[in-house]
């Protein structure tokens, strides 16, 4: 079962890589026409293609690209001829830093608030946090980002509103610049997870086994921690995974708004420069992260949920 | 002796959407003495569960105590602190829930859940808990208690889960036990075993019990006194014998008449109408709209509970007339099949769920697991009803699915009329699809909640007959009329129908296709007895008027008897016996048929079940010999394990598959 999941995950990434490659392939023009722009003709184009290895068959080039990617080598970028791995490496680190900070604060907070609002359903705490969450979910990130910048950096001047640190700087230099992006990113995510945990807690607390525990004389907090929460939080794992997947998209907007040197902004830049090798590389990395996160979530649920666990152990 | 449970004048209600308080329980008194067992019966929604839970001082979310008190052993349960309630609940007063599968916490092992009950309610030192858990599990006769401790709830069968729930209730050494439908949904054999166990335990420990059930057979077996509830009121109360044999309330009579009897092949009589919704009972007798004896007085004045001659109480103005009417109501004889051409033929059907593993597939090997269903050859005449019986897991639904083309057979053929049917639904032509219709156990799962009744019925009419516009609507209304629902139901959604009405819509949809063969999979198991009687009546009507061929699957033998012309008994996917209904129920029987028949509980305090075989769950059929070898109370020896038993025929049309000779079969 475990092996099968891993295998399926690998297959998914492989198929995605083909799609990415083929997608770029069918676009009119190639890395050289993009790079050379108006001069893309005659000898110049020929030389460039020669240098980039674009004259070989698509299958050959895919094989080169894919086997390089497995080793972490994405080739060189079209303009500037720098190693993509090096370019991407720092950006990836920065994006991860942003995501991890948002998750580290957002997930525990969301679970805590979700449980509290679920248990105190329709009481003032619930009303306050639930409606705040709905509100946070509905406003787009660029709006909340702009408002926060306006309040905290323009009016109050507490935090920098824009990131000026360069991509390769050590992590410590990103503080406190990273605080506002983390808040914006964390807010929507927290709201999503909170809503989900809340409804899951409500459902479980109204369920028959909780009623049975009450009628068995189990003290309230025991019911909550032993009987209800393990069951209520299982579905949260997959929601967290989905949220992370969403985060990959949200990151792009936030990085652009805050001028944050992450993968998202690099992607946007690469697209506007028509730097296809870089676009391909980032797309593949994002897809791999996506598959990896969902796979981890599935495996965790499988391990923590006794129903699925026996299933997995007994074989499919 | 003073009462252990003393509920006085209790009323419970909720605030409806219109802001009115609607009563779910109305001024109920219930006293249970130590060691006594009282049964609570009534249709779904009559307030049985609410009353039982109120005895624990517990009300479901949304419900409120309006009046009265519930005293347990001198403590008023509605006036206690949370801590005090936690001490009593699960300790001196324990509950066994209806659905143990859902009442056990899925993420905790059985051992942990029982251990928790001990920790909370037992005086035993903690180091003896583990041993006590095993002892309790053994006490409820679970096989291999040491292994069960480490299991999760989903790894047990329904009967085993129910036993765990009983063990959990016993952990606190309770003085009184509340049981909310503890055996509903279990196999007859399992049910009979669990009831015997409860009887023994109650007698052993002198426990009081309140037994909630709509199954009068179970009540007859365990209770000394019965309380009949209707629309949140007590309408009749008395000794089990009096209530079941000489009921003096018209509702109780109707309820009894709607139960199919094993020793009687008449159709049960349906109680027309349905109970008023909470708060809608009006000023008079709540039963007035459905009562055959109703007078003007009944509609204007609410009858009070009064002492009856038999020593109980009854709420009716006309008990004398009711007493005279008792036993006068006799059910109609069902339509019987009188021979005809073959409509459906199953020839050597074998069905396997086991998928060969990848490696085996590559090597061209099959699986070595014996097929779930094997060697089924039956032919059914046009207009005939074949009853298919057997315990859960015996493959009844599997066979129906294969006939309907939802599951491919591993071997064999299905022939309908004179056409051999392609295995899978995708390969059947519209005519063949129309010909065979399947009705499921649970209408909630089979009716799309967002489609109106009209949408549901129009689908097959459009698909098979190409009807449109006004014709379509008229035809839908006509079909609805046939299942005795008016045209005003056309625009309702399934959520606006009662359980019985939903099932009728499901039946109407099947008949809209104009089928020749209708496959009924436990179509009445989710319904109240009174509604069940109405559905049986309807199926019988359609059989008479349309000449439909049925395969009727049910685990309730009395229901099967009422409707079937012929009965096939299935064990582990293999046929044990097949014959005319009377031959199977009365003539020589296969040992397994005997076990099934013996376990049936009759609503008669004088009848006792015979439990011939253990109710263990078998996971897979044996590789050779008789499928029943592991549980058979009359096993002959080696030969049953190695040789497939031969078909023997005591009479024309009656076949039994067993190594025991016909002469010896009925000698025990
Ligand atoms: N939480 C609730 N809020 C409002 N009404 C409720 C609630 N629980 C039950 N009811 C109503 O109270 C009435 C009695 O319900 P109860 O569950 O006690 O019936 P029952 O006799 O046990 O039925 P069943 O045989 O289906 O278990 C029904 O009309 C039901 O709709
Ligand atoms: S009081 Fe009247 S309506 Fe009610 S049960 Fe008796 S006879 Fe029927
Ligand atoms: S063949 Fe043997 S095991 Fe099977 S039913 Fe007959 S006696 Fe029992
Ligand atoms: Mg109930």
JSON list of C-alpha atoms in Angstrom, two decimals, chain A residues 32 36 39-49:
[
{"chain": "A", "resi": 32, "resn": "UNK", "atom": "CA", "xyz": [16.39, 31.08, -28.63]},
{"chain": "A", "resi": 36, "resn": "UNK", "atom": "CA", "xyz": [17.27, 36.79, -29.40]},
{"chain": "A", "resi": 39, "resn": "UNK", "atom": "CA", "xyz": [17.59, 39.13, -34.21]},
{"chain": "A", "resi": 40, "resn": "UNK", "atom": "CA", "xyz": [16.24, 35.61, -34.17]},
{"chain": "A", "resi": 41, "resn": "UNK", "atom": "CA", "xyz": [17.17, 34.64, -37.70]},
{"chain": "A", "resi": 42, "resn": "UNK", "atom": "CA", "xyz": [19.88, 33.18, -39.83]},
{"chain": "A", "resi": 43, "resn": "UNK", "atom": "CA", "xyz": [23.22, 32.31, -38.37]},
{"chain": "A", "resi": 44, "resn": "UNK", "atom": "CA", "xyz": [22.62, 33.81, -34.97]},
{"chain": "A", "resi": 45, "resn": "UNK", "atom": "CA", "xyz": [19.57, 31.66, -34.38]},
{"chain": "A", "resi": 46, "resn": "UNK", "atom": "CA", "xyz": [21.35, 28.63, -35.76]},
{"chain": "A", "resi": 47, "resn": "UNK", "atom": "CA", "xyz": [24.30, 29.09, -33.39]},
{"chain": "A", "resi": 48, "resn": "UNK", "atom": "CA", "xyz": [22.09, 29.67, -30.43]},
{"chain": "A", "resi": 49, "resn": "UNK", "atom": "CA", "xyz": [20.10, 26.53, -31.19]}
]
